Every structure is written in structure tokens, then in C-alpha cells.
Amino acid sequence: MRKKIVAGNWKMNLDYNEGLSLFSEIINMIKDEVTGKQEAIVCSPFIHLHSLAQLAKGYNKISLGAQNAHQAESGAYTGEISAKMIRSVGVAYVILGHSERRQYFGETNELLAKKTDTALKNELKPIFCIGETLQEREANKHFDVIKSQMAEGVFHLDAAQFGKLVIAYEPVWAIGTGVTASSAQAQEIHAFIRKEIAAKYSQQVADDTTILYGGSCNPTNAPELFAQPDIDGGLIGGASLKSRDFVDILKVFN
Ligand code: 13P
């Protein structure tokens, strides 16, 4: 059975001390309140990761993720961070292809395919983000966009490699806007993604893939979203910066 996951994406928020205190609060609340098999992932800025990994040691309900990694193994790329460096501080996941990276840093499906390969080679599990813009949805192109993001970004992998991925559907129009996709809209796309995976690999691979929803997800709308058969959890932005909200979203799977 596929894993239920709630991942927090802190984006470029919280200085070092703020990040450490938020993470300590989250760990304590999870210890007291989370009773199911769901996994929490915190994707903090790079600066925090090593210390957060120390705090999380020996605790299996919470893992860490980076928000990006470079496509090259190492070398003359001033200011960049490699997958190997991230892995070396005890981080298990990396977000790849977030719409903010596609939009502000020009990341293409082709580049993301390389980043995915390098992450996997270094034993980092990608949380691979896909999703259409408002314009694309209004032009009724959302299924085509999702299809090509998957085909060009991750469908070059073999089934064993693909099995290490988490997919996150984040409609760009729902990110940070307070407008959530309705549970029916999200379910429709999640089912489509799972169908594409089944066609490319097998029904078994599709059934085993965790597919997260992201975009203005909060403790109020999470129960209905997560009750959909193909929604296996969430990728949470704003609400992951509040320990109470993040843990309440996680507790939907208790
Ligand atoms: P919000 O939850 O703030 O809409 O952000 C979603 C997101 O981009 C998570 O990666």
C-alpha cells in the first residue's frame, strides 16, 4: 500500500533560530498526537537542514527534504548545492520542479529530468511537482500540460527508479492564493496522473505511487481533499509555517 504523506514546504521563510524552534514544536506535537502510519516531511531552506536532521534523529515519523538540488554531481557552479551534499546531512527527499522554480528560475521539463536522475543517483527521493497555470486550465489544456510534465520530466525512468518518487499535483492558480482546487477537481487530475503511470509502467506501480495535492491546503479543507481515493496527502506551503496547522493536517490520517 502506498504511503500517506504530509510535506511542508517552508519556501524562503524563517531564519535559522525560527526554523529550529518551529521544527522542535512540530516534533513534540507529532510525538504526542500522531497515531497513524502517516509520514511528515519538512522541506526547509538548505541552511537549516543539518541541524533539523540532528533533531529528528531516531524518530521515524518525520523526515527532511530540500527544496531544490543541482543537476550536476559537483563542480564549478558557484552558489549551488549538490544532491550528494544534501544526502550527506541525513536528508531523504528533495522537491523538484516546484512551479516557483519553473516560473522564476526557468526550470524546464528537460532540466528537471536531469535533476531527477542526479537526485536518485545520490539516494535522494524526489517530490516531483507538476501542475497547470490558470491560463492553461481556462484554455482546457490542463490534462495535456500534466501529461507532458510527466512524460518529459520522469517517464524516462525505469519502474524501480520511478517507485522512489512522490508526485505532487499543485495547480499554480491555487498556490498561495487562498483558492483551493475543489476536491472533485483535484481527484480528477490525481486519477488522471495515476492512469498515466499505469499506462507507462503497470497498475501495481501506479497503485504504489503516493500523489500529493498542494495549493492553499489547510486544516479545514484537508479532510475532504484527503478523503478522495487518489489523493494521498498534501504538499503544504503557508500552513506548514504554523506548527498547529501543519500537525492538524497531518492528523487527518490518524
Ligand atoms: P500554499 O499552501 O501556501 O498555497 O503553497 C503550496 C505550495 O506551493 C507547496 O509547495
PDB file of C-alpha atoms and ligand atoms in Angstrom:
ATOM      1  CA  MET A   1       0.000   0.000   0.000  1.00  0.00           C
ATOM      2  CA  ARG A   2       1.201   3.482  -0.803  1.00  0.00           C
ATOM      3  CA  LYS A   3       2.329   5.848   1.950  1.00  0.00           C
ATOM      4  CA  LYS A   4       0.247   8.739   3.248  1.00  0.00           C
ATOM      5  CA  ILE A   5       2.455  11.834   3.400  1.00  0.00           C
ATOM      6  CA  VAL A   6       2.078  15.419   4.522  1.00  0.00           C
ATOM      7  CA  ALA A   7       5.051  17.501   3.417  1.00  0.00           C
ATOM      8  CA  GLY A   8       5.681  21.086   4.477  1.00  0.00           C
ATOM      9  CA  ASN A   9       7.426  23.397   2.046  1.00  0.00           C
ATOM     10  CA  TRP A  10       8.784  26.307   4.070  1.00  0.00           C
ATOM     11  CA  LYS A  11       9.971  28.070   0.868  1.00  0.00           C
ATOM     12  CA  MET A  12      12.270  31.055   1.638  1.00  0.00           C
ATOM     13  CA  ASN A  13      10.865  31.704   5.123  1.00  0.00           C
ATOM     14  CA  LEU A  14      12.210  31.596   8.709  1.00  0.00           C
ATOM     15  CA  ASP A  15      15.742  32.399   9.825  1.00  0.00           C
ATOM     16  CA  TYR A  16      17.861  29.672  11.444  1.00  0.00           C
ATOM     17  CA  ASN A  17      16.573  30.086  15.006  1.00  0.00           C
ATOM     18  CA  GLU A  18      12.963  30.466  13.927  1.00  0.00           C
ATOM     19  CA  GLY A  19      13.270  27.318  11.845  1.00  0.00           C
ATOM     20  CA  LEU A  20      14.744  25.309  14.714  1.00  0.00           C
ATOM     21  CA  SER A  21      12.008  26.335  17.130  1.00  0.00           C
ATOM     22  CA  LEU A  22       9.218  25.602  14.658  1.00  0.00           C
ATOM     23  CA  PHE A  23      10.711  22.175  13.960  1.00  0.00           C
ATOM     24  CA  SER A  24      11.058  21.362  17.685  1.00  0.00           C
ATOM     25  CA  GLU A  25       7.412  22.289  18.223  1.00  0.00           C
ATOM     26  CA  ILE A  26       6.367  20.093  15.303  1.00  0.00           C
ATOM     27  CA  ILE A  27       8.350  17.101  16.610  1.00  0.00           C
ATOM     28  CA  ASN A  28       6.845  17.408  20.081  1.00  0.00           C
ATOM     29  CA  MET A  29       3.312  17.671  18.757  1.00  0.00           C
ATOM     30  CA  ILE A  30       3.822  14.704  16.443  1.00  0.00           C
ATOM     31  CA  LYS A  31       5.120  12.616  19.353  1.00  0.00           C
ATOM     32  CA  ASP A  32       2.010  13.398  21.389  1.00  0.00           C
ATOM     33  CA  GLU A  33      -0.669  13.469  18.721  1.00  0.00           C
ATOM     34  CA  VAL A  34       0.129  11.466  15.604  1.00  0.00           C
ATOM     35  CA  THR A  35      -1.091   7.902  15.984  1.00  0.00           C
ATOM     36  CA  GLY A  36      -1.243   6.578  12.408  1.00  0.00           C
ATOM     37  CA  LYS A  37       1.377   5.432   9.909  1.00  0.00           C
ATOM     38  CA  GLN A  38       1.483   8.738   8.012  1.00  0.00           C
ATOM     39  CA  GLU A  39       4.849  10.371   7.367  1.00  0.00           C
ATOM     40  CA  ALA A  40       5.664  14.038   7.894  1.00  0.00           C
ATOM     41  CA  ILE A  41       8.311  15.640   5.708  1.00  0.00           C
ATOM     42  CA  VAL A  42       9.692  19.106   6.383  1.00  0.00           C
ATOM     43  CA  CYS A  43      11.346  20.784   3.400  1.00  0.00           C
ATOM     44  CA  SER A  44      13.301  23.656   4.911  1.00  0.00           C
ATOM     45  CA  PRO A  45      15.844  26.013   3.366  1.00  0.00           C
ATOM     46  CA  PHE A  46      19.322  24.411   2.985  1.00  0.00           C
ATOM     47  CA  ILE A  47      20.736  26.387   5.919  1.00  0.00           C
ATOM     48  CA  HIS A  48      18.522  24.575   8.436  1.00  0.00           C
ATOM     49  CA  LEU A  49      18.747  21.021   7.139  1.00  0.00           C
ATOM     50  CA  HIS A  50      21.775  19.715   9.020  1.00  0.00           C
ATOM     51  CA  SER A  51      20.508  20.887  12.414  1.00  0.00           C
ATOM     52  CA  LEU A  52      16.967  19.700  11.767  1.00  0.00           C
ATOM     53  CA  ALA A  53      18.326  16.277  10.825  1.00  0.00           C
ATOM     54  CA  GLN A  54      20.078  16.125  14.213  1.00  0.00           C
ATOM     55  CA  LEU A  55      16.820  16.988  15.997  1.00  0.00           C
ATOM     56  CA  ALA A  56      14.906  14.355  14.015  1.00  0.00           C
ATOM     57  CA  LYS A  57      17.418  11.550  14.646  1.00  0.00           C
ATOM     58  CA  GLY A  58      15.915   8.264  15.798  1.00  0.00           C
ATOM     59  CA  TYR A  59      12.432   9.481  15.066  1.00  0.00           C
ATOM     60  CA  ASN A  60      10.738   7.659  12.208  1.00  0.00           C
ATOM     61  CA  LYS A  61       7.551   9.689  11.718  1.00  0.00           C
ATOM     62  CA  ILE A  62       9.361  12.749  10.375  1.00  0.00           C
ATOM     63  CA  SER A  63      11.822  13.137   7.505  1.00  0.00           C
ATOM     64  CA  LEU A  64      13.535  16.057   5.879  1.00  0.00           C
ATOM     65  CA  GLY A  65      13.572  17.369   2.364  1.00  0.00           C
ATOM     66  CA  ALA A  66      15.465  20.042   0.447  1.00  0.00           C
ATOM     67  CA  GLN A  67      13.607  22.380  -1.919  1.00  0.00           C
ATOM     68  CA  ASN A  68      15.977  22.074  -4.866  1.00  0.00           C
ATOM     69  CA  ALA A  69      19.234  20.419  -5.926  1.00  0.00           C
ATOM     70  CA  HIS A  70      21.604  20.992  -8.830  1.00  0.00           C
ATOM     71  CA  GLN A  71      21.682  18.647 -11.791  1.00  0.00           C
ATOM     72  CA  ALA A  72      25.479  18.217 -11.816  1.00  0.00           C
ATOM     73  CA  GLU A  73      27.302  15.915  -9.404  1.00  0.00           C
ATOM     74  CA  SER A  74      29.783  18.607  -8.364  1.00  0.00           C
ATOM     75  CA  GLY A  75      31.990  21.301  -9.868  1.00  0.00           C
ATOM     76  CA  ALA A  76      32.272  24.961 -10.732  1.00  0.00           C
ATOM     77  CA  TYR A  77      28.687  26.082 -10.085  1.00  0.00           C
ATOM     78  CA  THR A  78      29.123  28.953  -7.649  1.00  0.00           C
ATOM     79  CA  GLY A  79      26.328  29.200  -5.152  1.00  0.00           C
ATOM     80  CA  GLU A  80      24.717  25.848  -5.927  1.00  0.00           C
ATOM     81  CA  ILE A  81      24.091  22.807  -3.710  1.00  0.00           C
ATOM     82  CA  SER A  82      24.521  19.208  -4.882  1.00  0.00           C
ATOM     83  CA  ALA A  83      22.320  16.191  -4.215  1.00  0.00           C
ATOM     84  CA  LYS A  84      25.274  14.446  -2.587  1.00  0.00           C
ATOM     85  CA  MET A  85      25.744  17.315  -0.116  1.00  0.00           C
ATOM     86  CA  ILE A  86      22.062  17.213   0.791  1.00  0.00           C
ATOM     87  CA  ARG A  87      22.119  13.448   1.259  1.00  0.00           C
ATOM     88  CA  SER A  88      25.273  13.683   3.380  1.00  0.00           C
ATOM     89  CA  VAL A  89      23.458  15.544   6.180  1.00  0.00           C
ATOM     90  CA  GLY A  90      20.759  12.888   6.510  1.00  0.00           C
ATOM     91  CA  VAL A  91      18.093  14.335   4.221  1.00  0.00           C
ATOM     92  CA  ALA A  92      15.847  11.822   2.434  1.00  0.00           C
ATOM     93  CA  TYR A  93      13.807  13.901  -0.033  1.00  0.00           C
ATOM     94  CA  VAL A  94      14.142  16.799  -2.448  1.00  0.00           C
ATOM     95  CA  ILE A  95      11.365  18.864  -4.041  1.00  0.00           C
ATOM     96  CA  LEU A  96      11.962  19.127  -7.798  1.00  0.00           C
ATOM     97  CA  GLY A  97      10.003  21.094 -10.356  1.00  0.00           C
ATOM     98  CA  HIS A  98       8.072  23.337  -7.997  1.00  0.00           C
ATOM     99  CA  SER A  99       6.139  25.872 -10.081  1.00  0.00           C
ATOM    100  CA  GLU A 100       8.083  28.721  -8.436  1.00  0.00           C
ATOM    101  CA  ARG A 101      11.314  27.206  -9.756  1.00  0.00           C
ATOM    102  CA  ARG A 102       9.775  26.654 -13.174  1.00  0.00           C
ATOM    103  CA  GLN A 103       8.456  30.231 -13.238  1.00  0.00           C
ATOM    104  CA  TYR A 104      11.238  32.293 -11.592  1.00  0.00           C
ATOM    105  CA  PHE A 105      14.287  30.189 -12.420  1.00  0.00           C
ATOM    106  CA  GLY A 106      13.328  28.935 -15.857  1.00  0.00           C
ATOM    107  CA  GLU A 107      13.414  25.247 -14.946  1.00  0.00           C
ATOM    108  CA  THR A 108      12.191  23.153 -17.865  1.00  0.00           C
ATOM    109  CA  ASN A 109      10.992  19.554 -18.015  1.00  0.00           C
ATOM    110  CA  GLU A 110      14.288  18.674 -19.722  1.00  0.00           C
ATOM    111  CA  LEU A 111      16.380  20.176 -16.900  1.00  0.00           C
ATOM    112  CA  LEU A 112      14.134  18.532 -14.311  1.00  0.00           C
ATOM    113  CA  ALA A 113      14.694  15.130 -15.906  1.00  0.00           C
ATOM    114  CA  LYS A 114      18.440  15.638 -15.283  1.00  0.00           C
ATOM    115  CA  LYS A 115      17.870  16.829 -11.723  1.00  0.00           C
ATOM    116  CA  THR A 116      15.712  13.756 -11.079  1.00  0.00           C
ATOM    117  CA  ASP A 117      18.462  11.435 -12.322  1.00  0.00           C
ATOM    118  CA  THR A 118      21.115  13.102 -10.183  1.00  0.00           C
ATOM    119  CA  ALA A 119      18.911  13.074  -7.084  1.00  0.00           C
ATOM    120  CA  LEU A 120      18.116   9.370  -7.499  1.00  0.00           C
ATOM    121  CA  LYS A 121      21.768   8.522  -8.138  1.00  0.00           C
ATOM    122  CA  ASN A 122      22.552  10.111  -4.788  1.00  0.00           C
ATOM    123  CA  GLU A 123      19.724   8.309  -2.992  1.00  0.00           C
ATOM    124  CA  LEU A 124      17.511  11.351  -2.603  1.00  0.00           C
ATOM    125  CA  LYS A 125      13.819  10.732  -3.271  1.00  0.00           C
ATOM    126  CA  PRO A 126      12.307  13.430  -5.495  1.00  0.00           C
ATOM    127  CA  ILE A 127       8.957  15.000  -4.644  1.00  0.00           C
ATOM    128  CA  PHE A 128       8.245  15.851  -8.262  1.00  0.00           C
ATOM    129  CA  CYS A 129       5.825  18.756  -8.755  1.00  0.00           C
ATOM    130  CA  ILE A 130       3.500  19.216 -11.705  1.00  0.00           C
ATOM    131  CA  GLY A 131       0.534  21.484 -12.306  1.00  0.00           C
ATOM    132  CA  GLU A 132      -1.107  23.841 -14.765  1.00  0.00           C
ATOM    133  CA  THR A 133      -1.437  27.640 -14.701  1.00  0.00           C
ATOM    134  CA  LEU A 134      -4.816  29.381 -14.631  1.00  0.00           C
ATOM    135  CA  GLN A 135      -4.418  30.293 -18.289  1.00  0.00           C
ATOM    136  CA  GLU A 136      -3.773  26.666 -19.207  1.00  0.00           C
ATOM    137  CA  ARG A 137      -6.819  25.492 -17.240  1.00  0.00           C
ATOM    138  CA  GLU A 138      -9.040  28.128 -18.803  1.00  0.00           C
ATOM    139  CA  ALA A 139      -7.842  27.030 -22.242  1.00  0.00           C
ATOM    140  CA  ASN A 140      -8.753  23.469 -21.242  1.00  0.00           C
ATOM    141  CA  LYS A 141      -5.119  22.361 -21.611  1.00  0.00           C
ATOM    142  CA  HIS A 142      -4.591  21.075 -18.061  1.00  0.00           C
ATOM    143  CA  PHE A 143      -4.535  17.375 -18.960  1.00  0.00           C
ATOM    144  CA  ASP A 144      -2.027  17.988 -21.785  1.00  0.00           C
ATOM    145  CA  VAL A 145       0.219  20.041 -19.507  1.00  0.00           C
ATOM    146  CA  ILE A 146       0.237  17.350 -16.804  1.00  0.00           C
ATOM    147  CA  LYS A 147       0.848  14.681 -19.410  1.00  0.00           C
ATOM    148  CA  SER A 148       3.886  16.397 -20.899  1.00  0.00           C
ATOM    149  CA  GLN A 149       5.338  17.340 -17.494  1.00  0.00           C
ATOM    150  CA  MET A 150       5.255  13.632 -16.578  1.00  0.00           C
ATOM    151  CA  ALA A 151       6.386  12.349 -19.988  1.00  0.00           C
ATOM    152  CA  GLU A 152       9.313  14.765 -20.295  1.00  0.00           C
ATOM    153  CA  GLY A 153      10.267  15.010 -16.614  1.00  0.00           C
ATOM    154  CA  VAL A 154      10.064  11.484 -15.204  1.00  0.00           C
ATOM    155  CA  PHE A 155       8.879   8.867 -17.694  1.00  0.00           C
ATOM    156  CA  HIS A 156      12.438   8.153 -18.849  1.00  0.00           C
ATOM    157  CA  LEU A 157      12.958   6.348 -15.509  1.00  0.00           C
ATOM    158  CA  ASP A 158      12.627   2.595 -15.200  1.00  0.00           C
ATOM    159  CA  ALA A 159       9.917   1.212 -12.905  1.00  0.00           C
ATOM    160  CA  ALA A 160      12.280   0.672  -9.967  1.00  0.00           C
ATOM    161  CA  GLN A 161      13.541   4.256 -10.160  1.00  0.00           C
ATOM    162  CA  PHE A 162      10.038   5.643 -10.624  1.00  0.00           C
ATOM    163  CA  GLY A 163       8.993   3.759  -7.491  1.00  0.00           C
ATOM    164  CA  LYS A 164      11.201   6.072  -5.421  1.00  0.00           C
ATOM    165  CA  LEU A 165       9.284   9.209  -6.462  1.00  0.00           C
ATOM    166  CA  VAL A 166       6.496  11.079  -4.770  1.00  0.00           C
ATOM    167  CA  ILE A 167       4.350  13.065  -7.217  1.00  0.00           C
ATOM    168  CA  ALA A 168       2.800  16.381  -6.147  1.00  0.00           C
ATOM    169  CA  TYR A 169      -0.016  17.961  -8.129  1.00  0.00           C
ATOM    170  CA  GLU A 170      -0.003  21.684  -7.468  1.00  0.00           C
ATOM    171  CA  PRO A 171      -2.268  23.780  -9.699  1.00  0.00           C
ATOM    172  CA  VAL A 172      -0.369  27.062  -9.998  1.00  0.00           C
ATOM    173  CA  TRP A 173      -3.582  29.066  -9.590  1.00  0.00           C
ATOM    174  CA  ALA A 174      -4.116  27.537  -6.138  1.00  0.00           C
ATOM    175  CA  ILE A 175      -0.635  28.221  -4.722  1.00  0.00           C
ATOM    176  CA  GLY A 176      -0.611  30.936  -2.073  1.00  0.00           C
ATOM    177  CA  THR A 177      -3.863  32.373  -3.407  1.00  0.00           C
ATOM    178  CA  GLY A 178      -6.319  31.019  -0.828  1.00  0.00           C
ATOM    179  CA  VAL A 179      -8.178  29.416  -3.760  1.00  0.00           C
ATOM    180  CA  THR A 180      -8.041  25.635  -3.362  1.00  0.00           C
ATOM    181  CA  ALA A 181      -8.912  23.224  -6.133  1.00  0.00           C
ATOM    182  CA  SER A 182     -12.205  21.593  -5.214  1.00  0.00           C
ATOM    183  CA  SER A 183     -11.826  18.017  -4.042  1.00  0.00           C
ATOM    184  CA  ALA A 184     -13.523  16.896  -7.285  1.00  0.00           C
ATOM    185  CA  GLN A 185     -11.116  18.943  -9.447  1.00  0.00           C
ATOM    186  CA  ALA A 186      -8.105  17.590  -7.556  1.00  0.00           C
ATOM    187  CA  GLN A 187      -9.377  13.993  -7.603  1.00  0.00           C
ATOM    188  CA  GLU A 188      -9.963  14.224 -11.354  1.00  0.00           C
ATOM    189  CA  ILE A 189      -6.344  15.158 -12.010  1.00  0.00           C
ATOM    190  CA  HIS A 190      -4.941  12.693  -9.472  1.00  0.00           C
ATOM    191  CA  ALA A 191      -6.876   9.856 -11.103  1.00  0.00           C
ATOM    192  CA  PHE A 192      -5.561  11.007 -14.489  1.00  0.00           C
ATOM    193  CA  ILE A 193      -1.964  11.020 -13.194  1.00  0.00           C
ATOM    194  CA  ARG A 194      -2.393   7.516 -11.789  1.00  0.00           C
ATOM    195  CA  LYS A 195      -3.838   6.326 -15.092  1.00  0.00           C
ATOM    196  CA  GLU A 196      -0.834   7.751 -16.975  1.00  0.00           C
ATOM    197  CA  ILE A 197       1.533   5.956 -14.587  1.00  0.00           C
ATOM    198  CA  ALA A 198      -0.366   2.680 -15.065  1.00  0.00           C
ATOM    199  CA  ALA A 199      -0.174   3.058 -18.856  1.00  0.00           C
ATOM    200  CA  LYS A 200       3.564   3.792 -18.741  1.00  0.00           C
ATOM    201  CA  TYR A 201       4.596   1.219 -16.098  1.00  0.00           C
ATOM    202  CA  SER A 202       1.907  -1.026 -14.586  1.00  0.00           C
ATOM    203  CA  GLN A 203      -1.196  -0.865 -12.422  1.00  0.00           C
ATOM    204  CA  GLN A 204       0.934  -2.044  -9.499  1.00  0.00           C
ATOM    205  CA  VAL A 205       3.421   0.823  -9.881  1.00  0.00           C
ATOM    206  CA  ALA A 206       0.503   3.260 -10.201  1.00  0.00           C
ATOM    207  CA  ASP A 207      -1.210   1.876  -7.092  1.00  0.00           C
ATOM    208  CA  ASP A 208       2.022   2.173  -5.108  1.00  0.00           C
ATOM    209  CA  THR A 209       2.718   5.822  -6.058  1.00  0.00           C
ATOM    210  CA  THR A 210       1.974   8.488  -3.458  1.00  0.00           C
ATOM    211  CA  ILE A 211       0.358  11.507  -5.143  1.00  0.00           C
ATOM    212  CA  LEU A 212       0.104  14.680  -3.031  1.00  0.00           C
ATOM    213  CA  TYR A 213      -2.131  17.685  -3.559  1.00  0.00           C
ATOM    214  CA  GLY A 214      -0.725  21.186  -2.998  1.00  0.00           C
ATOM    215  CA  GLY A 215      -2.255  24.658  -3.179  1.00  0.00           C
ATOM    216  CA  SER A 216      -3.882  26.542  -0.288  1.00  0.00           C
ATOM    217  CA  CYS A 217      -4.324  23.326   1.673  1.00  0.00           C
ATOM    218  CA  ASN A 218      -5.221  23.935   5.339  1.00  0.00           C
ATOM    219  CA  PRO A 219      -6.703  22.075   8.329  1.00  0.00           C
ATOM    220  CA  THR A 220     -10.231  22.991   7.197  1.00  0.00           C
ATOM    221  CA  ASN A 221     -10.100  21.730   3.606  1.00  0.00           C
ATOM    222  CA  ALA A 222      -7.607  18.852   4.095  1.00  0.00           C
ATOM    223  CA  PRO A 223     -10.139  16.262   5.389  1.00  0.00           C
ATOM    224  CA  GLU A 224     -12.274  16.461   2.249  1.00  0.00           C
ATOM    225  CA  LEU A 225      -9.281  16.547  -0.117  1.00  0.00           C
ATOM    226  CA  PHE A 226      -7.533  13.611   1.600  1.00  0.00           C
ATOM    227  CA  ALA A 227     -10.745  11.559   1.575  1.00  0.00           C
ATOM    228  CA  GLN A 228     -10.544  11.336  -2.228  1.00  0.00           C
ATOM    229  CA  PRO A 229      -9.388   7.902  -3.388  1.00  0.00           C
ATOM    230  CA  ASP A 230      -6.375   9.150  -5.366  1.00  0.00           C
ATOM    231  CA  ILE A 231      -5.182  11.916  -3.015  1.00  0.00           C
ATOM    232  CA  ASP A 232      -2.562  10.501  -0.661  1.00  0.00           C
ATOM    233  CA  GLY A 233      -1.672  13.628   1.289  1.00  0.00           C
ATOM    234  CA  GLY A 234      -0.539  17.180   0.782  1.00  0.00           C
ATOM    235  CA  LEU A 235       2.340  19.484  -0.026  1.00  0.00           C
ATOM    236  CA  ILE A 236       1.723  22.421   2.267  1.00  0.00           C
ATOM    237  CA  GLY A 237       3.131  25.931   1.916  1.00  0.00           C
ATOM    238  CA  GLY A 238       1.723  28.687   4.162  1.00  0.00           C
ATOM    239  CA  ALA A 239       0.053  26.382   6.680  1.00  0.00           C
ATOM    240  CA  SER A 240       3.300  24.451   7.228  1.00  0.00           C
ATOM    241  CA  LEU A 241       4.795  27.549   8.890  1.00  0.00           C
ATOM    242  CA  LYS A 242       2.394  27.125  11.836  1.00  0.00           C
ATOM    243  CA  SER A 243       3.039  24.037  13.946  1.00  0.00           C
ATOM    244  CA  ARG A 244      -0.629  23.729  14.981  1.00  0.00           C
ATOM    245  CA  ASP A 245      -1.917  23.863  11.402  1.00  0.00           C
ATOM    246  CA  PHE A 246       0.754  21.539   9.997  1.00  0.00           C
ATOM    247  CA  VAL A 247       0.177  18.894  12.667  1.00  0.00           C
ATOM    248  CA  ASP A 248      -3.597  19.213  12.358  1.00  0.00           C
ATOM    249  CA  ILE A 249      -3.276  18.491   8.624  1.00  0.00           C
ATOM    250  CA  LEU A 250      -1.066  15.506   9.438  1.00  0.00           C
ATOM    251  CA  LYS A 251      -3.657  14.248  11.921  1.00  0.00           C
ATOM    252  CA  VAL A 252      -6.269  13.919   9.171  1.00  0.00           C
ATOM    253  CA  PHE A 253      -4.648  10.488   8.651  1.00  0.00           C
ATOM    254  CA  ASN A 254      -4.867   9.421  12.336  1.00  0.00           C
TER     255      ASN A 254
HETATM  256  P1  13P B   1       0.399  27.213  -0.259  1.00  0.00           P
HETATM  257  O1  13P B   1      -0.016  26.058   0.643  1.00  0.00           O
HETATM  258  O2  13P B   1       0.932  28.366   0.510  1.00  0.00           O
HETATM  259  O3  13P B   1      -0.658  27.554  -1.242  1.00  0.00           O
HETATM  260  O4  13P B   1       1.646  26.657  -1.097  1.00  0.00           O
HETATM  261  C1  13P B   1       1.561  25.435  -1.741  1.00  0.00           C
HETATM  262  C2  13P B   1       2.918  25.083  -2.245  1.00  0.00           C
HETATM  263  O5  13P B   1       3.433  25.701  -3.153  1.00  0.00           O
HETATM  264  C3  13P B   1       3.623  23.971  -1.593  1.00  0.00           C
HETATM  265  O6  13P B   1       4.747  23.597  -2.320  1.00  0.00           O
END
